[in-house]
Amino acid sequence: MSETPLVGLDGLTVRFGRPRRPWRPNGSVTTAVDGVDLRVERGETLALVGESGSGKTTLARCVAGLIGDYSGTFRFDGEPVGARSRRRPELRRSIQMVFQDPRSSLNPRMTVGRIVAEGWEAHPSAAPADEKAALAELLDQVGLDETLAGRRPGELSGGQCQRVSIARALALRPRLLVCDEAVSALDVSVQAQILRLLIDLRGAYDLTILFITHDLGVVRQIADRVAVMRRGEIVETGATAALYAEPAHPYTRELLDAALDIESEAAN
Ligand SMILES: Nc1ncnc2c1ncn2[C@@H]1O[C@H](COP(=O)(O)OP(=O)(O)OP(=O)(O)O)[C@@H](O)[C@H]1O
Ligand SMILES: [Mg+2]
Protein backbone atom coordinates (compact mmCIF):
# COMPACT_ATOMS: atom_id res chain seq x y z
CA MET A 1 0.00 0.00 0.00
CA SER A 2 1.28 3.46 -0.80
CA GLU A 3 1.94 5.91 1.99
CA THR A 4 -0.73 8.50 2.80
CA PRO A 5 0.08 11.73 0.95
CA LEU A 6 0.33 14.90 3.03
CA VAL A 7 -2.25 16.55 0.79
CA GLY A 8 -4.95 14.59 -1.01
CA LEU A 9 -7.58 16.37 -3.07
CA ASP A 10 -10.43 14.41 -4.58
CA GLY A 11 -12.88 16.07 -6.91
CA LEU A 12 -12.18 19.50 -5.42
CA THR A 13 -14.56 21.99 -6.98
CA VAL A 14 -14.98 25.70 -6.30
CA ARG A 15 -17.64 27.86 -7.91
CA PHE A 16 -18.04 31.60 -7.65
CA GLY A 17 -21.12 33.68 -8.39
CA ARG A 18 -24.82 32.98 -8.21
CA PRO A 19 -26.55 30.42 -10.39
CA ARG A 20 -29.19 31.52 -12.85
CA ARG A 21 -32.73 30.98 -11.55
CA PRO A 22 -36.16 31.90 -12.95
CA TRP A 23 -36.25 34.81 -10.49
CA ARG A 24 -32.60 35.71 -11.18
CA PRO A 25 -32.08 35.49 -14.96
CA ASN A 26 -28.73 37.30 -14.87
CA GLY A 27 -27.05 34.91 -12.50
CA SER A 28 -23.75 33.46 -13.60
CA VAL A 29 -21.29 31.01 -12.17
CA THR A 30 -17.56 30.57 -12.72
CA THR A 31 -16.18 27.14 -11.95
CA ALA A 32 -12.69 28.19 -10.85
CA VAL A 33 -11.60 24.71 -9.76
CA ASP A 34 -13.30 21.85 -11.52
CA GLY A 35 -13.04 18.39 -9.98
CA VAL A 36 -9.34 18.39 -9.15
CA ASP A 37 -7.65 15.22 -7.93
CA LEU A 38 -4.17 15.96 -6.65
CA ARG A 39 -1.66 14.47 -4.22
CA VAL A 40 1.29 16.15 -2.61
CA GLU A 41 3.64 13.68 -1.01
CA ARG A 42 5.49 14.34 2.22
CA GLY A 43 8.70 16.29 1.67
CA GLU A 44 7.96 16.99 -1.96
CA THR A 45 7.81 20.34 -3.70
CA LEU A 46 4.95 20.31 -6.16
CA ALA A 47 4.62 23.18 -8.60
CA LEU A 48 1.18 24.11 -9.79
CA VAL A 49 1.42 25.96 -13.09
CA GLY A 50 -1.03 27.36 -15.61
CA GLU A 51 -1.99 30.59 -17.28
CA SER A 52 -3.74 33.49 -15.57
CA GLY A 53 -7.26 32.58 -14.45
CA SER A 54 -6.70 28.83 -14.55
CA GLY A 55 -7.64 28.47 -10.87
CA LYS A 56 -4.24 28.16 -9.14
CA THR A 57 -4.86 30.77 -6.45
CA THR A 58 -8.34 29.45 -5.80
CA LEU A 59 -6.96 25.96 -5.24
CA ALA A 60 -4.22 27.35 -2.97
CA ARG A 61 -6.71 29.33 -0.92
CA CYS A 62 -8.86 26.24 -0.47
CA VAL A 63 -5.92 24.26 0.85
CA ALA A 64 -4.93 27.12 3.16
CA GLY A 65 -8.50 27.28 4.44
CA LEU A 66 -9.22 30.77 3.10
CA ILE A 67 -12.13 29.53 0.99
CA GLY A 68 -14.67 27.52 2.87
CA ASP A 69 -17.22 26.92 0.18
CA TYR A 70 -16.04 23.99 -1.89
CA SER A 71 -17.15 20.51 -2.76
CA GLY A 72 -15.11 17.35 -2.99
CA THR A 73 -12.68 16.32 -0.30
CA PHE A 74 -9.42 17.59 1.04
CA ARG A 75 -7.44 15.28 3.27
CA PHE A 76 -4.40 16.45 5.19
CA ASP A 77 -2.23 13.56 6.27
CA GLY A 78 -5.26 11.35 5.74
CA GLU A 79 -7.64 13.45 7.83
CA PRO A 80 -10.61 15.12 6.07
CA VAL A 81 -10.50 18.87 6.67
CA GLY A 82 -12.97 21.71 6.26
CA ALA A 83 -12.71 25.48 6.07
CA ARG A 84 -10.26 27.33 8.28
CA SER A 85 -12.82 28.35 10.87
CA ARG A 86 -13.67 24.71 11.40
CA ARG A 87 -10.08 23.51 11.49
CA ARG A 88 -8.35 22.47 14.67
CA PRO A 89 -5.66 24.99 15.74
CA GLU A 90 -3.03 22.31 15.19
CA LEU A 91 -4.13 21.92 11.58
CA ARG A 92 -4.29 25.69 11.04
CA ARG A 93 -0.75 25.99 12.29
CA SER A 94 0.40 23.15 10.06
CA ILE A 95 -0.54 24.88 6.81
CA GLN A 96 0.98 28.31 6.22
CA MET A 97 0.88 30.48 3.13
CA VAL A 98 3.27 32.96 1.54
CA PHE A 99 1.56 35.42 -0.78
CA GLN A 100 2.59 37.19 -3.95
CA ASP A 101 2.81 40.78 -2.83
CA PRO A 102 5.27 40.91 0.04
CA ARG A 103 4.24 44.42 1.06
CA SER A 104 0.48 44.18 1.17
CA SER A 105 0.60 40.85 2.99
CA LEU A 106 2.42 42.41 5.96
CA ASN A 107 0.78 44.80 8.42
CA PRO A 108 2.52 48.15 7.78
CA ARG A 109 2.00 49.32 11.36
CA MET A 110 3.69 46.36 13.00
CA THR A 111 7.40 45.87 13.48
CA VAL A 112 9.11 42.93 11.83
CA GLY A 113 9.59 41.35 15.24
CA ARG A 114 5.88 41.56 16.07
CA ILE A 115 4.89 40.25 12.63
CA VAL A 116 7.07 37.16 12.98
CA ALA A 117 6.14 36.48 16.62
CA GLU A 118 2.43 37.26 16.32
CA GLY A 119 1.39 33.70 15.47
CA TRP A 120 2.73 32.45 18.79
CA GLU A 121 -0.13 34.20 20.61
CA ALA A 122 -2.76 32.25 18.66
CA HIS A 123 -0.73 29.04 18.77
CA PRO A 124 0.88 28.72 22.19
CA SER A 125 1.84 25.13 21.38
CA ALA A 126 4.29 26.49 18.79
CA ALA A 127 5.59 29.29 21.05
CA PRO A 128 9.23 28.85 22.06
CA ALA A 129 10.35 29.19 25.69
CA ASP A 130 12.63 32.05 24.77
CA GLU A 131 10.80 34.12 22.15
CA LYS A 132 13.55 36.69 21.80
CA ALA A 133 16.18 34.08 21.02
CA ALA A 134 13.83 32.20 18.68
CA LEU A 135 13.02 35.41 16.81
CA ALA A 136 16.72 36.19 16.36
CA GLU A 137 17.31 32.68 15.07
CA LEU A 138 14.39 32.85 12.62
CA LEU A 139 15.57 36.17 11.22
CA ASP A 140 19.05 34.75 10.84
CA GLN A 141 17.70 31.69 9.05
CA VAL A 142 15.88 33.80 6.48
CA GLY A 143 18.96 35.96 5.99
CA LEU A 144 17.81 39.07 7.81
CA ASP A 145 19.91 41.00 10.29
CA GLU A 146 18.56 40.88 13.84
CA THR A 147 18.56 44.68 13.97
CA LEU A 148 15.72 44.71 11.41
CA ALA A 149 13.32 43.37 14.08
CA GLY A 150 12.46 46.92 15.08
CA ARG A 151 11.70 48.15 11.56
CA ARG A 152 8.39 48.26 9.78
CA PRO A 153 7.64 46.72 6.33
CA GLY A 154 7.68 50.14 4.64
CA GLU A 155 11.35 50.45 5.54
CA LEU A 156 12.30 47.18 3.86
CA SER A 157 12.91 46.09 0.25
CA GLY A 158 10.50 43.72 -1.50
CA GLY A 159 12.92 40.82 -1.06
CA GLN A 160 13.37 41.59 2.63
CA CYS A 161 9.58 41.72 3.08
CA GLN A 162 9.28 38.30 1.46
CA ARG A 163 11.91 36.98 3.87
CA VAL A 164 9.78 38.33 6.73
CA SER A 165 6.72 36.53 5.32
CA ILE A 166 8.69 33.31 5.19
CA ALA A 167 9.95 33.77 8.77
CA ARG A 168 6.38 34.45 9.93
CA ALA A 169 5.25 31.19 8.34
CA LEU A 170 8.18 29.18 9.69
CA ALA A 171 7.67 30.52 13.22
CA LEU A 172 4.68 28.20 13.43
CA ARG A 173 6.64 25.14 12.31
CA PRO A 174 4.27 24.33 9.44
CA ARG A 175 4.28 21.00 7.69
CA LEU A 176 2.96 22.45 4.44
CA LEU A 177 4.00 25.77 2.95
CA VAL A 178 1.73 27.10 0.21
CA CYS A 179 3.58 29.71 -1.87
CA ASP A 180 1.31 31.59 -4.26
CA GLU A 181 3.49 33.41 -6.80
CA ALA A 182 5.82 34.08 -3.88
CA VAL A 183 8.67 35.29 -6.09
CA SER A 184 6.74 36.66 -9.07
CA ALA A 185 6.78 40.27 -7.91
CA LEU A 186 10.56 40.31 -7.33
CA ASP A 187 13.51 41.17 -9.60
CA VAL A 188 15.15 38.17 -11.19
CA SER A 189 18.25 38.31 -8.95
CA VAL A 190 16.13 38.60 -5.80
CA GLN A 191 13.91 35.81 -7.10
CA ALA A 192 16.93 33.52 -7.29
CA GLN A 193 17.92 34.39 -3.70
CA ILE A 194 14.45 33.67 -2.34
CA LEU A 195 14.24 30.39 -4.26
CA ARG A 196 17.63 29.38 -2.84
CA LEU A 197 16.36 30.27 0.62
CA LEU A 198 13.21 28.16 0.21
CA ILE A 199 15.29 25.24 -1.01
CA ASP A 200 17.59 25.49 2.04
CA LEU A 201 14.71 25.88 4.50
CA ARG A 202 12.75 23.03 3.01
CA GLY A 203 15.50 20.68 4.18
CA ALA A 204 16.03 22.35 7.55
CA TYR A 205 12.31 22.43 8.39
CA ASP A 206 11.27 19.21 6.71
CA LEU A 207 8.75 21.11 4.61
CA THR A 208 6.35 20.01 1.95
CA ILE A 209 5.76 22.84 -0.51
CA LEU A 210 2.90 23.61 -2.87
CA PHE A 211 4.52 26.16 -5.12
CA ILE A 212 2.22 28.12 -7.38
CA THR A 213 3.58 30.04 -10.31
CA HIS A 214 2.95 30.93 -13.92
CA ASP A 215 6.72 31.06 -14.50
CA LEU A 216 8.06 27.79 -15.87
CA GLY A 217 11.66 28.96 -15.49
CA VAL A 218 11.18 29.13 -11.72
CA VAL A 219 9.58 25.68 -11.61
CA ARG A 220 12.67 23.99 -12.95
CA GLN A 221 14.75 25.38 -10.11
CA ILE A 222 12.57 24.27 -7.22
CA ALA A 223 9.99 21.61 -8.07
CA ASP A 224 10.23 17.83 -7.85
CA ARG A 225 6.95 17.43 -9.65
CA VAL A 226 4.65 19.65 -11.68
CA ALA A 227 0.88 19.76 -12.05
CA VAL A 228 -0.44 21.73 -15.01
CA MET A 229 -3.76 23.48 -14.55
CA ARG A 230 -6.03 24.74 -17.28
CA ARG A 231 -9.52 26.16 -16.89
CA GLY A 232 -9.91 24.70 -13.44
CA GLU A 233 -8.67 21.23 -14.30
CA ILE A 234 -5.36 19.45 -13.90
CA VAL A 235 -4.43 18.36 -17.41
CA GLU A 236 -1.07 16.77 -16.65
CA THR A 237 1.22 15.90 -13.75
CA GLY A 238 4.74 14.56 -13.90
CA ALA A 239 8.27 14.67 -12.53
CA THR A 240 9.78 18.05 -13.44
CA ALA A 241 12.56 16.79 -15.71
CA ALA A 242 10.29 14.33 -17.51
CA LEU A 243 7.56 16.89 -18.05
CA TYR A 244 10.02 19.38 -19.51
CA ALA A 245 11.61 16.74 -21.73
CA GLU A 246 8.39 15.18 -22.92
CA PRO A 247 5.22 17.11 -22.20
CA ALA A 248 2.25 14.86 -22.90
CA HIS A 249 -0.55 17.41 -23.10
CA PRO A 250 -0.65 19.97 -25.94
CA TYR A 251 -1.37 22.71 -23.42
CA THR A 252 1.80 21.89 -21.46
CA ARG A 253 3.74 22.07 -24.74
CA GLU A 254 2.22 25.49 -25.42
CA LEU A 255 3.23 26.73 -21.99
CA LEU A 256 6.76 25.43 -22.43
CA ASP A 257 7.10 26.97 -25.89
CA ALA A 258 5.89 30.31 -24.58
CA ALA A 259 8.41 30.14 -21.72
CA LEU A 260 11.24 29.32 -24.14
CA ASP A 261 10.29 32.29 -26.32
CA ILE A 262 10.51 34.60 -23.33
CA GLU A 263 13.88 33.13 -22.32
CA SER A 264 15.37 33.52 -25.77
CA GLU A 265 14.02 37.07 -26.06
CA ALA A 266 15.65 37.88 -22.75
CA ALA A 267 18.95 36.42 -23.98
CA ASN A 268 18.95 38.54 -27.17
N1 LIG B 1 -13.48 35.81 -5.27
C1 LIG B 1 -13.83 35.53 -6.54
N2 LIG B 1 -15.07 35.81 -7.00
C2 LIG B 1 -15.43 35.51 -8.27
N3 LIG B 1 -14.61 34.92 -9.16
C3 LIG B 1 -13.38 34.62 -8.76
C4 LIG B 1 -12.91 34.91 -7.43
N4 LIG B 1 -11.62 34.50 -7.34
C5 LIG B 1 -11.30 33.97 -8.54
N5 LIG B 1 -12.34 34.05 -9.40
C6 LIG B 1 -12.35 33.54 -10.80
O1 LIG B 1 -11.91 32.21 -10.76
C7 LIG B 1 -11.04 31.93 -11.86
C8 LIG B 1 -9.70 31.44 -11.34
O2 LIG B 1 -9.02 32.51 -10.70
P1 LIG B 1 -7.65 32.32 -9.93
O3 LIG B 1 -7.34 33.61 -9.26
O4 LIG B 1 -7.72 31.11 -9.08
O5 LIG B 1 -6.63 32.06 -11.13
P2 LIG B 1 -5.04 32.01 -11.15
O6 LIG B 1 -4.68 30.78 -11.89
O7 LIG B 1 -4.50 32.17 -9.78
O8 LIG B 1 -4.63 33.26 -12.04
P3 LIG B 1 -3.34 34.24 -11.94
O9 LIG B 1 -2.20 33.50 -12.62
O10 LIG B 1 -3.75 35.44 -12.71
O11 LIG B 1 -3.08 34.52 -10.50
C9 LIG B 1 -10.99 33.20 -12.66
O12 LIG B 1 -11.93 33.11 -13.70
C10 LIG B 1 -11.38 34.27 -11.68
O13 LIG B 1 -11.96 35.34 -12.33
MG1 LIG C 1 -3.23 33.56 -8.85
CSV table of N, CA and C in Angstrom, one decimal, residues 34-125:
chain,number,residue,atom,x,y,z
A,34,ASP,N,-12.3,22.7,-11.0
A,34,ASP,CA,-13.3,21.9,-11.5
A,34,ASP,C,-12.9,20.4,-11.4
A,35,GLY,N,-13.3,19.8,-10.2
A,35,GLY,CA,-13.0,18.4,-10.0
A,35,GLY,C,-11.6,18.0,-10.0
A,36,VAL,N,-10.8,18.7,-9.2
A,36,VAL,CA,-9.3,18.4,-9.2
A,36,VAL,C,-9.0,17.2,-8.2
A,37,ASP,N,-8.3,16.3,-8.7
A,37,ASP,CA,-7.6,15.2,-7.9
A,37,ASP,C,-6.2,15.5,-7.9
A,38,LEU,N,-5.6,15.6,-6.7
A,38,LEU,CA,-4.2,16.0,-6.6
A,38,LEU,C,-3.6,15.4,-5.3
A,39,ARG,N,-2.4,14.9,-5.4
A,39,ARG,CA,-1.7,14.5,-4.2
A,39,ARG,C,-0.4,15.3,-4.1
A,40,VAL,N,0.0,15.6,-2.9
A,40,VAL,CA,1.3,16.2,-2.6
A,40,VAL,C,1.9,15.3,-1.6
A,41,GLU,N,3.0,14.6,-1.9
A,41,GLU,CA,3.6,13.7,-1.0
A,41,GLU,C,4.5,14.4,0.0
A,42,ARG,N,4.7,13.8,1.2
A,42,ARG,CA,5.5,14.3,2.2
A,42,ARG,C,6.9,14.7,1.7
A,43,GLY,N,7.3,15.9,2.0
A,43,GLY,CA,8.7,16.3,1.7
A,43,GLY,C,8.9,16.7,0.2
A,44,GLU,N,7.8,16.6,-0.5
A,44,GLU,CA,8.0,17.0,-2.0
A,44,GLU,C,7.6,18.5,-2.2
A,45,THR,N,8.2,19.0,-3.3
A,45,THR,CA,7.8,20.3,-3.7
A,45,THR,C,7.1,20.2,-5.0
A,46,LEU,N,5.8,20.4,-5.0
A,46,LEU,CA,4.9,20.3,-6.2
A,46,LEU,C,4.6,21.7,-6.7
A,47,ALA,N,5.0,21.9,-8.0
A,47,ALA,CA,4.6,23.2,-8.6
A,47,ALA,C,3.3,23.1,-9.3
A,48,LEU,N,2.5,24.1,-9.1
A,48,LEU,CA,1.2,24.1,-9.8
A,48,LEU,C,1.3,25.3,-10.8
A,49,VAL,N,1.2,24.9,-12.1
A,49,VAL,CA,1.4,26.0,-13.1
A,49,VAL,C,0.2,26.1,-14.0
A,50,GLY,N,0.1,27.2,-14.7
A,50,GLY,CA,-1.0,27.4,-15.6
A,50,GLY,C,-1.2,28.8,-15.8
A,51,GLU,N,-1.9,29.2,-16.9
A,51,GLU,CA,-2.0,30.6,-17.3
A,51,GLU,C,-2.9,31.3,-16.3
A,52,SER,N,-2.9,32.6,-16.4
A,52,SER,CA,-3.7,33.5,-15.6
A,52,SER,C,-5.2,33.1,-15.6
A,53,GLY,N,-5.8,32.9,-14.5
A,53,GLY,CA,-7.3,32.6,-14.5
A,53,GLY,C,-7.5,31.1,-14.5
A,54,SER,N,-6.5,30.3,-14.5
A,54,SER,CA,-6.7,28.8,-14.6
A,54,SER,C,-7.2,28.2,-13.2
A,55,GLY,N,-7.1,29.0,-12.1
A,55,GLY,CA,-7.6,28.5,-10.9
A,55,GLY,C,-6.6,28.1,-9.8
A,56,LYS,N,-5.3,28.5,-10.1
A,56,LYS,CA,-4.2,28.2,-9.1
A,56,LYS,C,-4.4,28.8,-7.7
A,57,THR,N,-4.7,30.1,-7.7
A,57,THR,CA,-4.9,30.8,-6.4
A,57,THR,C,-6.1,30.2,-5.7
A,58,THR,N,-7.1,30.0,-6.4
A,58,THR,CA,-8.3,29.5,-5.8
A,58,THR,C,-8.0,28.1,-5.1
A,59,LEU,N,-7.3,27.3,-5.8
A,59,LEU,CA,-7.0,26.0,-5.2
A,59,LEU,C,-6.1,26.2,-4.0
A,60,ALA,N,-5.1,27.1,-4.1
A,60,ALA,CA,-4.2,27.3,-3.0
A,60,ALA,C,-5.0,27.9,-1.8
A,61,ARG,N,-5.9,28.7,-2.0
A,61,ARG,CA,-6.7,29.3,-0.9
A,61,ARG,C,-7.6,28.3,-0.3
A,62,CYS,N,-8.1,27.3,-1.0
A,62,CYS,CA,-8.9,26.2,-0.5
A,62,CYS,C,-8.0,25.4,0.5
A,63,VAL,N,-6.8,25.1,0.0
A,63,VAL,CA,-5.9,24.3,0.8
A,63,VAL,C,-5.6,25.0,2.1
A,64,ALA,N,-5.3,26.3,2.0
A,64,ALA,CA,-4.9,27.1,3.2
A,64,ALA,C,-6.1,27.4,4.0
A,65,GLY,N,-7.3,27.1,3.6
A,65,GLY,CA,-8.5,27.3,4.4
A,65,GLY,C,-9.1,28.7,4.3
A,66,LEU,N,-8.7,29.4,3.3
A,66,LEU,CA,-9.2,30.8,3.1
A,66,LEU,C,-10.5,30.8,2.3
A,67,ILE,N,-10.8,29.7,1.7
A,67,ILE,CA,-12.1,29.5,1.0
A,67,ILE,C,-12.8,28.3,1.6
A,68,GLY,N,-14.0,28.6,2.2
A,68,GLY,CA,-14.7,27.5,2.9
A,68,GLY,C,-15.7,26.8,2.0
A,69,ASP,N,-16.1,27.4,0.9
A,69,ASP,CA,-17.2,26.9,0.2
A,69,ASP,C,-16.7,26.1,-1.0
A,70,TYR,N,-16.5,24.8,-0.8
A,70,TYR,CA,-16.0,24.0,-1.9
A,70,TYR,C,-16.7,22.6,-1.8
A,71,SER,N,-16.7,21.9,-2.9
A,71,SER,CA,-17.2,20.5,-2.8
A,71,SER,C,-16.0,19.6,-3.1
A,72,GLY,N,-16.2,18.3,-2.9
A,72,GLY,CA,-15.1,17.4,-3.0
A,72,GLY,C,-14.4,17.2,-1.6
A,73,THR,N,-13.3,16.5,-1.6
A,73,THR,CA,-12.7,16.3,-0.3
A,73,THR,C,-11.2,16.7,-0.3
A,74,PHE,N,-10.8,17.2,0.8
A,74,PHE,CA,-9.4,17.6,1.0
A,74,PHE,C,-9.0,16.8,2.3
A,75,ARG,N,-8.0,16.0,2.1
A,75,ARG,CA,-7.4,15.3,3.3
A,75,ARG,C,-6.0,15.8,3.5
A,76,PHE,N,-5.7,16.1,4.8
A,76,PHE,CA,-4.4,16.5,5.2
A,76,PHE,C,-3.8,15.3,6.1
A,77,ASP,N,-2.8,14.7,5.6
A,77,ASP,CA,-2.2,13.6,6.3
A,77,ASP,C,-3.3,12.5,6.6
A,78,GLY,N,-4.2,12.4,5.6
A,78,GLY,CA,-5.3,11.3,5.7
A,78,GLY,C,-6.5,11.8,6.4
A,79,GLU,N,-6.5,13.0,7.1
A,79,GLU,CA,-7.6,13.4,7.8
A,79,GLU,C,-8.5,14.4,7.0
A,80,PRO,N,-9.8,14.2,6.8
A,80,PRO,CA,-10.6,15.1,6.1
A,80,PRO,C,-10.7,16.5,6.8
A,81,VAL,N,-10.5,17.5,6.0
A,81,VAL,CA,-10.5,18.9,6.7
A,81,VAL,C,-11.5,19.8,6.0
A,82,GLY,N,-12.0,20.7,6.8
A,82,GLY,CA,-13.0,21.7,6.3
A,82,GLY,C,-12.3,23.1,6.2
A,83,ALA,N,-13.2,24.1,6.2
A,83,ALA,CA,-12.7,25.5,6.1
A,83,ALA,C,-11.9,25.9,7.3
A,84,ARG,N,-11.2,26.9,7.2
A,84,ARG,CA,-10.3,27.3,8.3
A,84,ARG,C,-10.9,27.5,9.6
A,85,SER,N,-12.1,28.1,9.6
A,85,SER,CA,-12.8,28.4,10.9
A,85,SER,C,-13.2,27.0,11.6
A,86,ARG,N,-13.3,26.0,10.8
A,86,ARG,CA,-13.7,24.7,11.4
A,86,ARG,C,-12.5,23.8,11.7
A,87,ARG,N,-11.3,24.3,11.3
A,87,ARG,CA,-10.1,23.5,11.5
A,87,ARG,C,-9.5,23.6,12.9
A,88,ARG,N,-9.0,22.5,13.4
A,88,ARG,CA,-8.3,22.5,14.7
A,88,ARG,C,-7.1,23.4,14.6
A,89,PRO,N,-6.8,24.1,15.7
A,89,PRO,CA,-5.7,25.0,15.7
A,89,PRO,C,-4.4,24.3,15.2
A,90,GLU,N,-4.2,23.0,15.6
A,90,GLU,CA,-3.0,22.3,15.2
A,90,GLU,C,-2.9,22.2,13.7
A,91,LEU,N,-4.1,22.0,13.0
A,91,LEU,CA,-4.1,21.9,11.6
A,91,LEU,C,-3.9,23.3,10.9
A,92,ARG,N,-4.5,24.3,11.6
A,92,ARG,CA,-4.3,25.7,11.0
A,92,ARG,C,-2.8,26.1,11.1
A,93,ARG,N,-2.2,25.7,12.1
A,93,ARG,CA,-0.7,26.0,12.3
A,93,ARG,C,0.1,25.2,11.2
A,94,SER,N,-0.4,24.0,10.9
A,94,SER,CA,0.4,23.2,10.1
A,94,SER,C,0.4,23.6,8.6
A,95,ILE,N,-0.5,24.4,8.2
A,95,ILE,CA,-0.5,24.9,6.8
A,95,ILE,C,-0.4,26.4,6.8
A,96,GLN,N,0.7,26.9,6.3
A,96,GLN,CA,1.0,28.3,6.2
A,96,GLN,C,1.2,28.7,4.8
A,97,MET,N,0.8,30.0,4.5
A,97,MET,CA,0.9,30.5,3.1
A,97,MET,C,1.8,31.7,3.0
A,98,VAL,N,2.5,31.8,1.9
A,98,VAL,CA,3.3,33.0,1.5
A,98,VAL,C,2.7,33.5,0.3
A,99,PHE,N,2.3,34.8,0.3
A,99,PHE,CA,1.6,35.4,-0.8
A,99,PHE,C,2.5,36.1,-1.8
A,100,GLN,N,1.8,36.6,-2.9
A,100,GLN,CA,2.6,37.2,-4.0
A,100,GLN,C,3.2,38.5,-3.6
A,101,ASP,N,2.3,39.4,-3.1
A,101,ASP,CA,2.8,40.8,-2.8
A,101,ASP,C,3.4,40.9,-1.4
A,102,PRO,N,4.7,40.9,-1.3
A,102,PRO,CA,5.3,40.9,0.0
A,102,PRO,C,4.8,42.1,0.9
A,103,ARG,N,4.6,43.2,0.2
A,103,ARG,CA,4.2,44.4,1.1
A,103,ARG,C,2.8,44.4,1.6
A,104,SER,N,1.9,44.1,0.7
A,104,SER,CA,0.5,44.2,1.2
A,104,SER,C,0.1,43.0,2.1
A,105,SER,N,1.0,42.0,2.1
A,105,SER,CA,0.6,40.8,3.0
A,105,SER,C,1.2,41.0,4.4
A,106,LEU,N,1.9,42.1,4.6
A,106,LEU,CA,2.4,42.4,6.0
A,106,LEU,C,1.7,43.7,6.5
A,107,ASN,N,1.4,43.6,7.8
A,107,ASN,CA,0.8,44.8,8.4
A,107,ASN,C,1.8,45.9,8.5
A,108,PRO,N,1.5,47.1,7.8
A,108,PRO,CA,2.5,48.1,7.8
A,108,PRO,C,2.8,48.8,9.1
A,109,ARG,N,1.8,48.7,10.1
A,109,ARG,CA,2.0,49.3,11.4
A,109,ARG,C,2.8,48.5,12.4
A,110,MET,N,3.0,47.2,12.0
A,110,MET,CA,3.7,46.4,13.0
A,110,MET,C,5.2,46.3,12.7
A,111,THR,N,6.0,46.1,13.7
A,111,THR,CA,7.4,45.9,13.5
A,111,THR,C,7.6,44.4,13.0
A,112,VAL,N,8.8,44.3,12.3
A,112,VAL,CA,9.1,42.9,11.8
A,112,VAL,C,9.1,41.9,13.0
A,113,GLY,N,9.6,42.3,14.1
A,113,GLY,CA,9.6,41.3,15.2
A,113,GLY,C,8.2,40.9,15.6
A,114,ARG,N,7.3,41.9,15.7
A,114,ARG,CA,5.9,41.6,16.1
A,114,ARG,C,5.2,40.7,15.0
A,115,ILE,N,5.5,41.0,13.7
A,115,ILE,CA,4.9,40.2,12.6
A,115,ILE,C,5.3,38.8,12.7
A,116,VAL,N,6.6,38.6,13.0
A,116,VAL,CA,7.1,37.2,13.0
A,116,VAL,C,6.6,36.4,14.2
A,117,ALA,N,6.5,37.1,15.3
A,117,ALA,CA,6.1,36.5,16.6
A,117,ALA,C,4.6,36.4,16.9
A,118,GLU,N,3.9,37.1,16.0
A,118,GLU,CA,2.4,37.3,16.3
A,118,GLU,C,1.7,35.9,16.4
A,119,GLY,N,2.1,35.0,15.5
A,119,GLY,CA,1.4,33.7,15.5
A,119,GLY,C,1.5,32.9,16.8
A,120,TRP,N,2.5,33.2,17.6
A,120,TRP,CA,2.7,32.4,18.8
A,120,TRP,C,1.6,32.7,19.8
A,121,GLU,N,1.0,33.9,19.7
A,121,GLU,CA,-0.1,34.2,20.6
A,121,GLU,C,-1.3,33.3,20.3
A,122,ALA,N,-1.6,33.1,19.0
A,122,ALA,CA,-2.8,32.3,18.7
A,122,ALA,C,-2.4,30.8,18.8
A,123,HIS,N,-1.1,30.4,18.7
A,123,HIS,CA,-0.7,29.0,18.8
A,123,HIS,C,0.3,28.8,19.8
A,124,PRO,N,-0.1,28.9,21.1
A,124,PRO,CA,0.9,28.7,22.2
A,124,PRO,C,1.7,27.4,22.1
A,125,SER,N,1.1,26.4,21.5
A,125,SER,CA,1.8,25.1,21.4
A,125,SER,C,3.1,25.3,20.6
